[in-house]
Amino acid sequence: DGGITQSPKYLFRKEGQNVTLSCEQNLNHDAMYWYRQDPGQGLRLIYYSQIVNDFQKGDIAEGYSVSREKKESFPLTVTSAQKNPTAFYLCASSIDIGSPLHFGNGTRLTVT
Amino acid sequence: QKEVEQNSGPLSVPEGAIASLNCTYSDRGSQSFFWYRQYSGKSPELIMFIYSNGDKEDGRFTAQLNKASQYVSLLIRDSQPSDSATYLCAVNRASGTYKYIFGTGTRLKVLA
């Protein structure tokens, strides 16, 4: 079955540590995205990538970094510079501009 | 003014009734419109998408788009308790961008 796999489901880290969230898709989609969701807020775009080896900052990119070395993979690193990293992180993909987003199951990150 | 606005709810309807969820958007150049269902603690799941003015039906769901009024709605017929969730409206801006803007969601409660 085609889909998007995010791992791990839950992640706990100490403040000051970098952490990398995994996102893999086998839908053959060109575009991939990272969103952050906080309680009572809409999804906010962190980074997106239209093609391999290219990515663009979203609305809240500070304190995050990404890479897109393969079409299937779009990992997100939450760095120690991110002031409030505790959140629900969602990876998504779409086949092209304006097409529906398909989401992974999410990673819930808790930093203490 | 928020770019995509939804009433946070909760919207309570009895089982078997029609639930009507509304969303307004500010960017007149928006071209693609999506409804997602999100159960508590889970990732968003695509319910409907619509690109043209008018109605689009899929089973118990109908999406309605009125670009002149900058308004999109989702009707759920014969509402079931399993429909109880938060419904997110998302809008894709004018062509040439991969950025999708999400509303904060409307919480729907279907009472058995």
mmCIF file of C-alpha atoms in Angstrom:
data_model
loop_
_atom_site.group_PDB
_atom_site.id
_atom_site.type_symbol
_atom_site.label_atom_id
_atom_site.label_comp_id
_atom_site.label_asym_id
_atom_site.label_seq_id
_atom_site.Cartn_x
_atom_site.Cartn_y
_atom_site.Cartn_z
ATOM 1 C CA ASP A 1 0.000 0.000 0.000
ATOM 2 C CA GLY A 2 1.248 3.470 -0.865
ATOM 3 C CA GLY A 3 1.601 5.964 1.907
ATOM 4 C CA ILE A 4 3.742 8.176 4.098
ATOM 5 C CA THR A 5 5.632 6.738 7.049
ATOM 6 C CA GLN A 6 6.762 8.934 9.894
ATOM 7 C CA SER A 7 8.936 7.669 12.684
ATOM 8 C CA PRO A 8 9.056 7.543 15.574
ATOM 9 C CA LYS A 9 5.482 8.074 16.736
ATOM 10 C CA TYR A 10 6.626 9.582 20.042
ATOM 11 C CA LEU A 11 9.963 11.244 20.733
ATOM 12 C CA PHE A 12 11.325 12.628 23.981
ATOM 13 C CA ARG A 13 14.414 14.800 24.175
ATOM 14 C CA LYS A 14 16.209 17.020 26.603
ATOM 15 C CA GLU A 15 16.471 20.722 25.911
ATOM 16 C CA GLY A 16 19.596 21.611 23.943
ATOM 17 C CA GLN A 17 19.673 18.423 21.888
ATOM 18 C CA ASN A 18 19.081 18.244 18.161
ATOM 19 C CA VAL A 19 16.608 15.618 17.003
ATOM 20 C CA THR A 20 15.751 14.273 13.538
ATOM 21 C CA LEU A 21 12.260 13.184 12.506
ATOM 22 C CA SER A 22 11.971 10.707 9.674
ATOM 23 C CA CYS A 23 9.526 10.918 6.757
ATOM 24 C CA GLU A 24 9.417 8.402 3.902
ATOM 25 C CA GLN A 25 6.834 8.164 1.105
ATOM 26 C CA ASN A 26 6.227 5.584 -1.622
ATOM 27 C CA LEU A 27 3.525 7.530 -3.465
ATOM 28 C CA ASN A 28 5.994 8.789 -6.067
ATOM 29 C CA HIS A 29 5.005 12.356 -5.182
ATOM 30 C CA ASP A 30 7.353 15.159 -6.123
ATOM 31 C CA ALA A 31 6.390 17.587 -3.355
ATOM 32 C CA MET A 32 6.876 17.022 0.338
ATOM 33 C CA TYR A 33 6.084 19.215 3.334
ATOM 34 C CA TRP A 34 6.597 19.529 7.057
ATOM 35 C CA TYR A 35 3.907 21.065 9.247
ATOM 36 C CA ARG A 36 3.730 21.736 12.934
ATOM 37 C CA GLN A 37 0.468 21.578 14.886
ATOM 38 C CA ASP A 38 -0.009 23.094 18.333
ATOM 39 C CA PRO A 39 -3.219 22.827 20.394
ATOM 40 C CA GLY A 40 -5.881 25.259 19.193
ATOM 41 C CA GLN A 41 -3.818 26.334 16.194
ATOM 42 C CA GLY A 42 -3.933 25.462 12.549
ATOM 43 C CA LEU A 43 -1.164 23.611 10.791
ATOM 44 C CA ARG A 44 1.840 25.824 10.178
ATOM 45 C CA LEU A 45 4.285 25.171 7.355
ATOM 46 C CA ILE A 46 7.915 24.660 8.357
ATOM 47 C CA TYR A 47 9.592 23.631 5.069
ATOM 48 C CA TYR A 48 8.579 22.241 1.723
ATOM 49 C CA SER A 49 10.383 20.640 -1.183
ATOM 50 C CA GLN A 50 9.233 20.528 -4.787
ATOM 51 C CA ILE A 51 12.020 18.327 -6.131
ATOM 52 C CA VAL A 52 15.106 16.468 -4.980
ATOM 53 C CA ASN A 53 17.933 18.662 -3.704
ATOM 54 C CA ASP A 54 15.672 21.702 -3.458
ATOM 55 C CA PHE A 55 13.625 22.983 -0.533
ATOM 56 C CA GLN A 56 12.046 26.244 0.587
ATOM 57 C CA LYS A 57 11.373 27.802 3.972
ATOM 58 C CA GLY A 58 7.810 27.973 5.146
ATOM 59 C CA ASP A 59 6.307 30.362 7.654
ATOM 60 C CA ILE A 60 8.125 29.065 10.748
ATOM 61 C CA ALA A 61 11.474 27.692 9.517
ATOM 62 C CA GLU A 62 13.660 29.192 12.257
ATOM 63 C CA GLY A 63 15.276 26.481 14.372
ATOM 64 C CA TYR A 64 14.584 23.733 11.821
ATOM 65 C CA SER A 65 16.544 22.206 8.955
ATOM 66 C CA VAL A 66 15.715 19.688 6.236
ATOM 67 C CA SER A 67 17.334 17.746 3.411
ATOM 68 C CA ARG A 68 15.939 16.135 0.272
ATOM 69 C CA GLU A 69 18.572 13.800 -1.113
ATOM 70 C CA LYS A 70 16.052 11.243 -2.372
ATOM 71 C CA LYS A 71 12.546 11.672 -3.760
ATOM 72 C CA GLU A 72 11.165 9.328 -1.117
ATOM 73 C CA SER A 73 12.716 10.934 1.943
ATOM 74 C CA PHE A 74 12.391 14.334 3.619
ATOM 75 C CA PRO A 75 13.831 14.286 7.163
ATOM 76 C CA LEU A 76 13.351 17.212 9.529
ATOM 77 C CA THR A 77 15.906 18.202 12.152
ATOM 78 C CA VAL A 78 14.698 20.176 15.132
ATOM 79 C CA THR A 79 17.719 22.055 16.406
ATOM 80 C CA SER A 80 18.462 23.453 19.839
ATOM 81 C CA ALA A 81 17.768 26.908 18.381
ATOM 82 C CA GLN A 82 14.048 26.151 18.152
ATOM 83 C CA LYS A 83 12.567 27.886 21.190
ATOM 84 C CA ASN A 84 9.368 25.867 21.618
ATOM 85 C CA PRO A 85 9.939 22.495 19.939
ATOM 86 C CA THR A 86 7.266 20.503 21.784
ATOM 87 C CA ALA A 87 4.531 19.902 19.199
ATOM 88 C CA PHE A 88 2.873 17.429 16.841
ATOM 89 C CA TYR A 89 4.873 17.244 13.594
ATOM 90 C CA LEU A 90 3.195 16.207 10.370
ATOM 91 C CA CYS A 91 4.858 15.251 7.117
ATOM 92 C CA ALA A 92 2.811 15.428 3.922
ATOM 93 C CA SER A 93 3.207 14.995 0.196
ATOM 94 C CA SER A 94 1.322 16.006 -2.939
ATOM 95 C CA ILE A 95 1.611 14.953 -6.542
ATOM 96 C CA ASP A 96 1.750 18.520 -7.823
ATOM 97 C CA ILE A 97 0.678 22.130 -7.213
ATOM 98 C CA GLY A 98 -2.859 22.402 -5.893
ATOM 99 C CA SER A 99 -3.342 18.664 -5.439
ATOM 100 C CA PRO A 100 -4.511 17.284 -2.109
ATOM 101 C CA LEU A 101 -1.977 16.796 0.629
ATOM 102 C CA HIS A 102 -1.560 13.299 2.003
ATOM 103 C CA PHE A 103 -0.343 13.123 5.591
ATOM 104 C CA GLY A 104 1.742 10.669 7.554
ATOM 105 C CA ASN A 105 0.665 9.584 11.021
ATOM 106 C CA GLY A 106 2.727 12.266 12.723
ATOM 107 C CA THR A 107 5.458 12.421 15.336
ATOM 108 C CA ARG A 108 4.704 13.847 18.759
ATOM 109 C CA LEU A 109 7.867 15.502 20.074
ATOM 110 C CA THR A 110 8.264 16.420 23.723
ATOM 111 C CA VAL A 111 11.283 18.421 24.842
ATOM 112 C CA THR A 112 11.909 18.933 28.546
ATOM 113 C CA GLN B 1 -8.216 38.935 9.467
ATOM 114 C CA LYS B 2 -7.058 35.330 9.344
ATOM 115 C CA GLU B 3 -6.370 33.918 5.910
ATOM 116 C CA VAL B 4 -8.675 30.946 6.498
ATOM 117 C CA GLU B 5 -11.367 31.220 9.158
ATOM 118 C CA GLN B 6 -13.486 28.556 10.747
ATOM 119 C CA ASN B 7 -15.784 28.589 13.754
ATOM 120 C CA SER B 8 -14.005 26.512 16.398
ATOM 121 C CA GLY B 9 -17.250 24.989 17.713
ATOM 122 C CA PRO B 10 -18.120 22.599 19.072
ATOM 123 C CA LEU B 11 -20.933 22.096 16.628
ATOM 124 C CA SER B 12 -23.344 19.561 18.115
ATOM 125 C CA VAL B 13 -25.852 17.731 15.926
ATOM 126 C CA PRO B 14 -28.069 14.720 16.653
ATOM 127 C CA GLU B 15 -27.352 11.408 14.947
ATOM 128 C CA GLY B 16 -28.950 11.276 11.510
ATOM 129 C CA ALA B 17 -29.021 15.055 11.053
ATOM 130 C CA ILE B 18 -27.110 17.172 8.518
ATOM 131 C CA ALA B 19 -23.956 18.813 9.834
ATOM 132 C CA SER B 20 -22.923 22.037 8.082
ATOM 133 C CA LEU B 21 -19.343 23.223 8.441
ATOM 134 C CA ASN B 22 -18.241 26.578 7.078
ATOM 135 C CA CYS B 23 -14.978 28.189 6.056
ATOM 136 C CA THR B 24 -14.109 31.629 4.663
ATOM 137 C CA TYR B 25 -10.844 32.667 3.054
ATOM 138 C CA SER B 26 -9.258 36.006 2.302
ATOM 139 C CA ASP B 27 -7.121 35.411 -0.804
ATOM 140 C CA ARG B 28 -9.274 35.905 -3.921
ATOM 141 C CA GLY B 29 -6.623 34.124 -5.968
ATOM 142 C CA SER B 30 -7.143 30.838 -4.117
ATOM 143 C CA GLN B 31 -7.804 27.982 -6.477
ATOM 144 C CA SER B 32 -7.925 24.705 -4.546
ATOM 145 C CA PHE B 33 -9.978 23.926 -1.466
ATOM 146 C CA PHE B 34 -9.800 20.927 0.812
ATOM 147 C CA TRP B 35 -11.590 19.446 3.793
ATOM 148 C CA TYR B 36 -9.752 17.202 6.212
ATOM 149 C CA ARG B 37 -11.060 15.231 9.168
ATOM 150 C CA GLN B 38 -8.818 14.909 12.202
ATOM 151 C CA TYR B 39 -9.575 12.633 15.119
ATOM 152 C CA SER B 40 -8.029 13.548 18.458
ATOM 153 C CA GLY B 41 -4.341 12.657 18.517
ATOM 154 C CA LYS B 42 -4.328 11.533 14.882
ATOM 155 C CA SER B 43 -3.192 13.086 11.607
ATOM 156 C CA PRO B 44 -5.563 14.817 9.156
ATOM 157 C CA GLU B 45 -7.374 12.629 6.638
ATOM 158 C CA LEU B 46 -8.593 14.024 3.311
ATOM 159 C CA ILE B 47 -12.403 14.061 3.019
ATOM 160 C CA MET B 48 -13.127 16.221 -0.016
ATOM 161 C CA PHE B 49 -11.488 18.635 -2.404
ATOM 162 C CA ILE B 50 -13.103 21.109 -4.773
ATOM 163 C CA TYR B 51 -11.708 23.411 -7.437
ATOM 164 C CA SER B 52 -14.788 24.891 -9.192
ATOM 165 C CA ASN B 53 -17.783 26.879 -8.022
ATOM 166 C CA GLY B 54 -20.795 24.795 -7.093
ATOM 167 C CA ASP B 55 -21.339 21.517 -5.308
ATOM 168 C CA LYS B 56 -19.346 18.312 -5.298
ATOM 169 C CA GLU B 57 -20.816 15.192 -3.728
ATOM 170 C CA ASP B 58 -19.093 12.043 -2.479
ATOM 171 C CA GLY B 59 -21.248 9.651 -0.512
ATOM 172 C CA ARG B 60 -22.598 11.414 2.579
ATOM 173 C CA PHE B 61 -20.317 14.411 2.013
ATOM 174 C CA THR B 62 -20.956 17.490 -0.132
ATOM 175 C CA ALA B 63 -18.472 20.306 -0.590
ATOM 176 C CA GLN B 64 -19.824 23.672 -1.712
ATOM 177 C CA LEU B 65 -17.677 26.471 -3.137
ATOM 178 C CA ASN B 66 -18.640 30.074 -3.757
ATOM 179 C CA LYS B 67 -15.605 32.009 -4.968
ATOM 180 C CA ALA B 68 -17.475 35.317 -5.238
ATOM 181 C CA SER B 69 -18.290 35.163 -1.532
ATOM 182 C CA GLN B 70 -14.959 33.477 -0.688
ATOM 183 C CA TYR B 71 -16.768 30.728 1.110
ATOM 184 C CA VAL B 72 -16.472 26.957 1.156
ATOM 185 C CA SER B 73 -18.613 24.576 3.153
ATOM 186 C CA LEU B 74 -18.884 20.889 3.957
ATOM 187 C CA LEU B 75 -22.214 19.160 4.488
ATOM 188 C CA ILE B 76 -22.367 15.780 6.171
ATOM 189 C CA ARG B 77 -25.668 13.980 5.686
ATOM 190 C CA ASP B 78 -26.963 11.296 8.044
ATOM 191 C CA SER B 79 -24.333 12.230 10.623
ATOM 192 C CA GLN B 80 -22.950 9.365 12.690
ATOM 193 C CA PRO B 81 -21.182 9.401 16.073
ATOM 194 C CA SER B 82 -18.060 8.246 14.195
ATOM 195 C CA ASP B 83 -18.119 11.587 12.348
ATOM 196 C CA SER B 84 -17.272 13.318 15.637
ATOM 197 C CA ALA B 85 -13.892 14.929 14.958
ATOM 198 C CA THR B 86 -12.260 18.225 14.092
ATOM 199 C CA TYR B 87 -12.714 19.301 10.473
ATOM 200 C CA LEU B 88 -9.948 21.366 8.919
ATOM 201 C CA CYS B 89 -10.448 23.610 5.916
ATOM 202 C CA ALA B 90 -7.369 24.190 3.743
ATOM 203 C CA VAL B 91 -6.817 26.523 0.816
ATOM 204 C CA ASN B 92 -4.106 26.507 -1.797
ATOM 205 C CA ARG B 93 -3.081 29.928 -2.968
ATOM 206 C CA ALA B 94 -2.867 31.070 -6.538
ATOM 207 C CA SER B 95 -0.891 29.008 -9.000
ATOM 208 C CA GLY B 96 2.848 28.777 -8.659
ATOM 209 C CA THR B 97 2.999 28.041 -4.981
ATOM 210 C CA TYR B 98 3.018 24.893 -2.942
ATOM 211 C CA LYS B 99 1.746 26.645 0.178
ATOM 212 C CA TYR B 100 -1.494 25.419 1.674
ATOM 213 C CA ILE B 101 -3.147 27.536 4.369
ATOM 214 C CA PHE B 102 -5.131 25.758 7.067
ATOM 215 C CA GLY B 103 -7.914 26.998 9.284
ATOM 216 C CA THR B 104 -7.875 26.106 12.976
ATOM 217 C CA GLY B 105 -10.719 23.627 12.528
ATOM 218 C CA THR B 106 -14.295 23.122 13.676
ATOM 219 C CA ARG B 107 -14.990 20.467 16.289
ATOM 220 C CA LEU B 108 -18.066 18.422 15.419
ATOM 221 C CA LYS B 109 -19.941 16.332 17.987
ATOM 222 C CA VAL B 110 -22.602 13.945 16.756
ATOM 223 C CA LEU B 111 -24.889 12.967 19.612
ATOM 224 C CA ALA B 112 -26.236 9.402 19.686
#
